[in-house]
Coordinates of C-alpha atoms in Angstrom, one line a residue:
M9 CA 30.2 -20.0 10.2
S10 CA 27.7 -18.7 12.7
D11 CA 24.1 -19.9 12.7
Y12 CA 22.4 -16.6 11.7
N13 CA 18.9 -18.1 12.2
T14 CA 19.5 -17.8 16.0
Y15 CA 20.5 -14.1 15.8
T16 CA 18.0 -11.5 16.9
D17 CA 17.0 -8.8 14.3
D18 CA 19.1 -6.3 16.2
H19 CA 22.2 -8.4 16.0
L20 CA 21.6 -9.2 12.3
W21 CA 21.1 -5.5 11.6
R22 CA 24.4 -4.6 13.3
Q23 CA 26.1 -7.3 11.2
I24 CA 24.5 -5.9 8.0
T25 CA 25.9 -2.4 8.7
L26 CA 29.3 -4.1 8.9
D27 CA 28.7 -5.4 5.3
D28 CA 27.9 -8.9 6.4
Q29 CA 26.2 -10.5 3.4
D30 CA 25.3 -13.7 5.3
A31 CA 23.4 -11.6 7.9
F32 CA 21.6 -9.8 5.1
T33 CA 20.7 -13.2 3.5
A34 CA 19.3 -14.4 6.9
V35 CA 17.1 -11.3 7.2
Y36 CA 15.9 -11.8 3.6
H37 CA 15.0 -15.4 4.3
R38 CA 13.4 -14.5 7.6
Y39 CA 11.0 -11.8 6.2
W40 CA 10.8 -12.2 2.4
K41 CA 7.8 -14.5 2.4
V42 CA 5.6 -12.6 4.9
L43 CA 6.4 -9.3 3.2
Y44 CA 5.6 -10.8 -0.2
L45 CA 2.3 -12.3 1.0
R46 CA 1.3 -8.9 2.6
A47 CA 2.1 -7.0 -0.6
R48 CA 0.3 -9.6 -2.8
N49 CA -2.8 -9.5 -0.6
M50 CA -2.8 -5.7 -0.7
L51 CA -2.2 -5.2 -4.4
S52 CA -3.7 -8.5 -5.8
D53 CA -0.7 -8.8 -8.1
S54 CA 2.0 -11.4 -7.5
D55 CA 4.6 -9.9 -9.9
L56 CA 4.2 -6.4 -8.5
A57 CA 4.4 -7.7 -4.9
Q58 CA 7.6 -9.6 -5.7
D59 CA 9.1 -6.5 -7.3
I60 CA 8.2 -4.4 -4.3
V61 CA 9.7 -6.7 -1.8
Q62 CA 12.9 -7.1 -3.9
E63 CA 13.1 -3.3 -4.2
V64 CA 12.8 -2.9 -0.4
F65 CA 15.6 -5.4 0.2
I66 CA 17.8 -3.9 -2.5
S67 CA 17.3 -0.5 -0.9
L68 CA 18.0 -1.9 2.5
W69 CA 21.4 -3.3 1.4
H70 CA 22.4 -0.1 -0.5
R71 CA 21.4 2.1 2.4
R72 CA 22.7 -0.1 5.2
Q73 CA 25.3 2.5 6.4
E74 CA 23.0 5.5 5.9
V75 CA 19.8 4.5 7.8
E76 CA 19.4 4.1 11.5
I77 CA 17.1 1.2 12.2
L78 CA 15.9 0.4 15.7
H79 CA 13.2 -2.1 14.8
L80 CA 14.1 -4.0 11.7
K81 CA 10.8 -5.9 11.3
A82 CA 8.8 -2.7 11.7
Y83 CA 11.1 -0.9 9.2
L84 CA 10.7 -3.6 6.6
F85 CA 6.9 -3.6 6.9
Q86 CA 6.8 0.2 6.7
A87 CA 9.0 0.2 3.7
V88 CA 6.7 -2.3 1.9
R89 CA 3.7 -0.1 2.8
F90 CA 5.4 2.9 1.2
Q91 CA 6.0 0.9 -1.9
E92 CA 2.4 -0.3 -2.0
L93 CA 1.2 3.3 -1.8
K94 CA 3.6 4.3 -4.6
A95 CA 2.4 1.3 -6.7
L96 CA -1.2 2.2 -6.1
R97 CA -0.5 5.7 -7.3
N98 CA 1.2 4.4 -10.4
L99 CA -1.7 2.1 -11.1
K100 CA -4.4 4.7 -10.5
S101 CA -5.7 4.1 -14.0
D102 CA -6.3 0.5 -13.2
T103 CA -10.0 -0.5 -13.0
N104 CA -9.3 -2.0 -9.5
F105 CA -8.1 1.3 -8.2
Y106 CA -11.1 1.9 -5.8
E107 CA -10.8 -1.7 -4.4
R108 CA -7.1 -1.3 -3.8
L109 CA -7.6 2.1 -2.2
A110 CA -10.2 0.6 0.1
H111 CA -7.9 -2.3 1.0
I112 CA -5.0 0.1 1.8
S113 CA -7.4 2.3 3.8
K114 CA -8.3 -0.6 5.9
D115 CA -4.7 -1.4 6.5
L116 CA -3.9 2.2 7.4
L117 CA -6.8 2.3 9.8
Q118 CA -5.3 -0.7 11.7
H119 CA -1.6 0.3 11.5
E120 CA -1.5 4.1 10.8
P121 CA -4.7 5.8 12.1
M122 CA -3.3 9.3 11.5
A123 CA -2.6 8.5 7.9
F124 CA -6.0 6.9 7.5
K125 CA -7.7 10.0 8.9
E126 CA -5.9 12.1 6.4
L127 CA -6.7 9.8 3.5
D128 CA -10.3 9.6 4.5
S129 CA -10.5 13.4 4.7
V130 CA -9.2 13.7 1.2
L131 CA -11.5 11.0 -0.1
Q132 CA -14.5 12.7 1.5
R133 CA -13.6 16.0 -0.2
V134 CA -13.1 14.3 -3.5
M135 CA -16.5 12.5 -3.2
A136 CA -18.2 15.8 -2.5
T137 CA -17.1 17.0 -5.9
I138 CA -18.7 14.2 -7.7
P139 CA -22.2 15.1 -9.2
E140 CA -25.0 13.7 -7.1
D141 CA -26.3 11.2 -9.8
Q142 CA -22.8 9.7 -10.2
R143 CA -22.2 9.6 -6.4
A144 CA -25.6 7.8 -5.9
I145 CA -24.9 5.2 -8.6
F146 CA -21.3 4.7 -7.4
S147 CA -22.6 4.2 -3.8
M148 CA -25.1 1.7 -4.9
S149 CA -22.4 -0.3 -6.7
R150 CA -19.6 0.0 -4.1
D151 CA -21.5 0.3 -0.8
E152 CA -24.6 -1.7 -1.5
G153 CA -23.0 -4.2 -3.8
L154 CA -25.7 -3.9 -6.5
T155 CA -25.0 -5.0 -10.0
Y156 CA -25.1 -2.6 -12.9
R157 CA -28.4 -4.2 -14.0
E158 CA -29.9 -3.7 -10.5
I159 CA -28.8 -0.1 -10.4
A160 CA -30.2 0.5 -13.9
D161 CA -33.6 -0.9 -12.9
R162 CA -33.7 1.0 -9.7
M163 CA -32.7 4.3 -11.4
E164 CA -34.7 3.6 -14.5
I165 CA -31.7 4.1 -16.8
S166 CA -29.7 1.9 -19.1
V167 CA -26.9 -0.3 -18.0
K168 CA -24.6 1.7 -20.4
T169 CA -25.5 4.9 -18.5
V170 CA -24.6 3.2 -15.2
E171 CA -21.3 2.0 -16.6
K172 CA -20.6 5.6 -17.8
K173 CA -21.5 7.2 -14.5
I174 CA -19.3 4.8 -12.5
S175 CA -16.4 5.3 -14.9
Q176 CA -16.8 9.1 -14.5
A177 CA -16.9 8.8 -10.7
L178 CA -13.8 6.6 -10.6
R179 CA -11.9 9.0 -12.9
T180 CA -12.8 11.9 -10.5
I181 CA -11.7 9.8 -7.5
R182 CA -8.4 8.8 -9.1
K183 CA -7.6 12.3 -10.1
G184 CA -8.5 13.7 -6.7
M185 CA -6.6 11.1 -4.7
D186 CA -3.5 11.7 -6.8
S187 CA -2.9 14.8 -4.8
A188 CA -3.2 12.9 -1.5
F189 CA -0.3 10.4 -2.0
P190 CA 2.6 12.8 -1.5
L191 CA 1.0 14.0 1.7
L192 CA 0.3 10.4 2.8
L193 CA 3.9 9.4 2.1
S194 CA 5.2 12.3 4.1
V195 CA 2.9 11.6 7.1
M196 CA 4.0 8.0 7.1
A197 CA 7.6 9.0 6.8
V198 CA 7.2 11.1 10.0
M199 CA 5.5 8.2 11.7
E200 CA 8.2 5.8 10.8
K201 CA 10.9 8.2 12.1
N202 CA 9.0 8.7 15.3
S203 CA 8.6 4.9 15.8
Q204 CA 12.4 4.3 15.6

């Protein structure tokens, strides 16, 4: 039996397209942990990260004779990014939505500047629809890092009002950003195709 650990990604991918399960296992062992850690850091959810990476590998095996991959590592990272965006969309009701969106935005800025620009444009349009008082309170919380009590004192309102205004702002952002995800996924699909 060959030592698959010494094979290049290109060689392993060619073997996988020929239904070589050992080559697939070698790729899995080579990339599973780093993909999992990336997804876990992005989504702050170990179980979800594990599911995403498993799904990417299952899809890779099932589609091994359908897809043309020139750079296996780049393909796997891109596939995980797609799944992260889908997961974020599905978790849009989660209270950590804004933090996850910010984390993904940072990643997009580094790896996919075109997709980041589109996401930022949509976010700015959504933020412009939020009433001024909600936007100001939201900004004090997210951008300045003030506590609800500090915001309440500064605005001379109750902590409950601050909570309500931030909740309303997040609801508007989640609803507005929902329309951006299909567009982002299509932009990233084009980028992935162009990079191969």
